[in-house]
Amino acid sequence: MFLNLRQFIAANRDFFANARTLAYQAGLVGELLGMSAPAQVTIALDRAFETDAARSTLEPFGSVSLRDPDDLARGCDDADAVVVVYPDALGLGWEPLEARLAGANAYLLNGRRRIQPFDARARRRLRWRRLLATTRIPELAASVAVVPVAAVLAAWDAMRGKS
């Protein structure tokens, strides 16, 4: 039973994450760079986007480097600031990269156009929200509570003569 539940939760987590496309993320990068006007920009992009046509929309912003996921943080120690662009609201699956950025001056830009510093507070908040997204604790609690509450309300209606 729990295996089926875990598979269901994982499938729905990915569905409700509502991940944005690379073209959308490139638009986010363009908006951010338009507001900040940095002297130099290096974009580290997951090698999975090598054949994505939207990759070319990032080239006007700076040098684009295709890398393996484990290698995305290379060179971040020398950067003045690092911006991680999430395709979704919570950055699901980005924990390994975030661990490598712990000492860097990093910011998180998510798929909902929200930017925040990647500090201890942001890490705590993301951990909590990711836990809720991966376990679906509120939904499970509500589904357990709905049957007894419905039984009590049905009994109350029956005692009052409403059926």
Tab-separated table of C-alpha atoms in Angstrom:
chain	number	residue	atom	x	y	z
A	1	MET	CA	0.000	0.000	0.000
A	2	PHE	CA	2.723	2.490	0.913
A	3	LEU	CA	4.673	1.838	-2.294
A	4	ASN	CA	1.611	2.733	-4.373
A	5	LEU	CA	1.043	5.811	-2.232
A	6	ARG	CA	4.665	6.941	-2.601
A	7	GLN	CA	4.508	6.464	-6.386
A	8	PHE	CA	1.260	8.434	-6.536
A	9	ILE	CA	2.742	11.253	-4.451
A	10	ALA	CA	5.903	11.373	-6.596
A	11	ALA	CA	3.895	11.526	-9.819
A	12	ASN	CA	1.639	14.283	-8.495
A	13	ARG	CA	4.550	16.213	-6.992
A	14	ASP	CA	6.148	16.444	-10.407
A	15	PHE	CA	2.809	17.324	-12.030
A	16	PHE	CA	1.956	20.064	-9.525
A	17	ALA	CA	5.506	21.467	-9.669
A	18	ASN	CA	4.425	22.990	-12.987
A	19	ALA	CA	7.946	23.221	-14.337
A	20	ARG	CA	8.595	26.048	-16.801
A	21	THR	CA	10.275	25.599	-20.163
A	22	LEU	CA	13.812	26.691	-20.962
A	23	ALA	CA	12.414	29.508	-23.109
A	24	TYR	CA	10.455	30.823	-20.123
A	25	GLN	CA	13.529	30.555	-17.897
A	26	ALA	CA	15.599	32.414	-20.505
A	27	GLY	CA	13.025	35.195	-20.322
A	28	LEU	CA	13.474	35.319	-16.544
A	29	VAL	CA	17.234	35.578	-16.990
A	30	GLY	CA	16.796	38.367	-19.533
A	31	GLU	CA	14.531	40.348	-17.190
A	32	LEU	CA	16.942	39.939	-14.286
A	33	LEU	CA	19.981	40.932	-16.315
A	34	GLY	CA	18.102	43.920	-17.707
A	35	MET	CA	17.560	45.194	-14.163
A	36	SER	CA	21.079	44.558	-12.874
A	37	ALA	CA	23.407	45.123	-15.883
A	38	PRO	CA	26.356	42.953	-14.756
A	39	ALA	CA	29.801	43.367	-16.316
A	40	GLN	CA	30.185	39.684	-17.218
A	41	VAL	CA	27.762	36.756	-17.324
A	42	THR	CA	28.499	33.054	-17.501
A	43	ILE	CA	25.526	30.730	-17.885
A	44	ALA	CA	26.021	27.128	-16.805
A	45	LEU	CA	23.314	25.041	-18.441
A	46	ASP	CA	22.488	21.392	-17.900
A	47	ARG	CA	23.714	19.273	-20.799
A	48	ALA	CA	20.158	17.893	-21.121
A	49	PHE	CA	19.258	21.165	-22.901
A	50	GLU	CA	21.892	20.701	-25.595
A	51	THR	CA	19.317	20.144	-28.348
A	52	ASP	CA	16.706	22.576	-26.994
A	53	ALA	CA	16.187	25.396	-29.498
A	54	ALA	CA	15.581	27.872	-26.675
A	55	ARG	CA	19.224	27.505	-25.662
A	56	SER	CA	20.168	30.006	-28.359
A	57	THR	CA	18.073	32.711	-26.625
A	58	LEU	CA	20.574	32.658	-23.740
A	59	GLU	CA	23.627	33.392	-25.897
A	60	PRO	CA	23.114	37.190	-26.121
A	61	PHE	CA	23.363	37.433	-22.311
A	62	GLY	CA	26.846	35.924	-21.993
A	63	SER	CA	28.857	32.774	-22.517
A	64	VAL	CA	26.774	29.603	-22.291
A	65	SER	CA	28.501	26.504	-21.000
A	66	LEU	CA	26.836	23.091	-21.254
A	67	ARG	CA	27.712	20.949	-18.239
A	68	ASP	CA	26.773	17.765	-16.479
A	69	PRO	CA	24.443	18.320	-13.496
A	70	ASP	CA	27.210	17.493	-11.015
A	71	ASP	CA	29.447	20.122	-12.612
A	72	LEU	CA	27.040	23.099	-12.742
A	73	ALA	CA	28.589	24.834	-9.714
A	74	ARG	CA	32.139	24.788	-11.117
A	75	GLY	CA	33.643	28.272	-11.075
A	76	CYS	CA	31.087	29.712	-8.653
A	77	ASP	CA	33.765	30.464	-6.061
A	78	ASP	CA	35.235	33.139	-8.337
A	79	ALA	CA	31.892	34.784	-9.125
A	80	ASP	CA	30.632	37.940	-7.432
A	81	ALA	CA	27.107	36.498	-7.412
A	82	VAL	CA	25.423	33.289	-8.525
A	83	VAL	CA	21.781	33.071	-9.547
A	84	VAL	CA	20.152	29.654	-9.694
A	85	VAL	CA	17.073	29.679	-11.918
A	86	TYR	CA	14.549	27.058	-10.852
A	87	PRO	CA	12.072	25.735	-13.384
A	88	ASP	CA	9.453	25.407	-10.625
A	89	ALA	CA	8.472	27.136	-7.392
A	90	LEU	CA	10.455	24.902	-5.009
A	91	GLY	CA	13.487	23.837	-6.978
A	92	LEU	CA	12.616	20.167	-6.602
A	93	GLY	CA	15.698	18.034	-7.206
A	94	TRP	CA	18.192	20.912	-6.887
A	95	GLU	CA	19.471	19.975	-3.417
A	96	PRO	CA	22.856	18.635	-4.649
A	97	LEU	CA	23.607	21.883	-6.489
A	98	GLU	CA	22.500	23.955	-3.512
A	99	ALA	CA	24.878	22.040	-1.247
A	100	ARG	CA	27.770	23.069	-3.504
A	101	LEU	CA	26.683	26.719	-3.351
A	102	ALA	CA	26.545	26.931	0.448
A	103	GLY	CA	29.448	29.406	0.709
A	104	ALA	CA	28.754	31.434	-2.437
A	105	ASN	CA	26.892	34.718	-2.712
A	106	ALA	CA	23.894	32.974	-4.251
A	107	TYR	CA	20.339	33.904	-5.123
A	108	LEU	CA	17.373	31.768	-6.118
A	109	LEU	CA	15.053	32.776	-8.943
A	110	ASN	CA	12.083	30.477	-9.269
A	111	GLY	CA	9.561	29.816	-12.004
A	112	ARG	CA	7.146	32.252	-10.362
A	113	ARG	CA	9.498	35.214	-10.872
A	114	ARG	CA	10.476	35.398	-7.214
A	115	ILE	CA	14.084	36.054	-6.311
A	116	GLN	CA	15.563	35.621	-2.851
A	117	PRO	CA	19.007	35.315	-1.310
A	118	PHE	CA	20.092	31.733	-0.763
A	119	ASP	CA	20.800	31.986	2.949
A	120	ALA	CA	20.078	29.820	5.999
A	121	ARG	CA	16.498	31.097	6.194
A	122	ALA	CA	15.835	30.228	2.542
A	123	ARG	CA	17.341	26.754	3.045
A	124	ARG	CA	15.063	26.121	6.046
A	125	ARG	CA	11.977	27.309	4.207
A	126	LEU	CA	12.789	25.229	1.131
A	127	ARG	CA	13.422	22.116	3.234
A	128	TRP	CA	10.031	22.488	4.908
A	129	ARG	CA	8.148	23.170	1.670
A	130	ARG	CA	9.883	20.340	-0.150
A	131	LEU	CA	8.999	17.984	2.695
A	132	LEU	CA	5.349	18.952	2.367
A	133	ALA	CA	5.515	18.584	-1.426
A	134	THR	CA	7.140	15.156	-1.334
A	135	THR	CA	5.117	13.646	1.508
A	136	ARG	CA	1.749	15.372	1.030
A	137	ILE	CA	1.235	15.359	4.814
A	138	PRO	CA	-1.601	17.961	4.787
A	139	GLU	CA	-3.504	16.047	2.114
A	140	LEU	CA	-3.040	12.741	3.942
A	141	ALA	CA	-4.209	14.277	7.237
A	142	ALA	CA	-7.270	15.759	5.534
A	143	SER	CA	-8.142	12.444	3.891
A	144	VAL	CA	-7.896	10.645	7.243
A	145	ALA	CA	-10.023	13.292	8.975
A	146	VAL	CA	-12.761	13.553	6.345
A	147	VAL	CA	-14.390	10.163	7.068
A	148	PRO	CA	-14.916	10.666	10.841
A	149	VAL	CA	-16.029	14.259	10.315
A	150	ALA	CA	-18.491	13.160	7.639
A	151	ALA	CA	-19.825	10.409	9.943
A	152	VAL	CA	-20.374	12.897	12.788
A	153	LEU	CA	-22.124	15.362	10.475
A	154	ALA	CA	-24.319	12.600	9.010
A	155	ALA	CA	-25.277	11.438	12.506
A	156	TRP	CA	-26.058	15.038	13.509
A	157	ASP	CA	-28.304	15.433	10.443
A	158	ALA	CA	-30.034	12.133	11.220
A	159	MET	CA	-30.730	13.206	14.824
A	160	ARG	CA	-32.223	16.477	13.590
A	161	GLY	CA	-34.431	14.613	11.129
A	162	LYS	CA	-32.631	15.745	8.009
A	163	SER	CA	-31.706	12.937	5.697
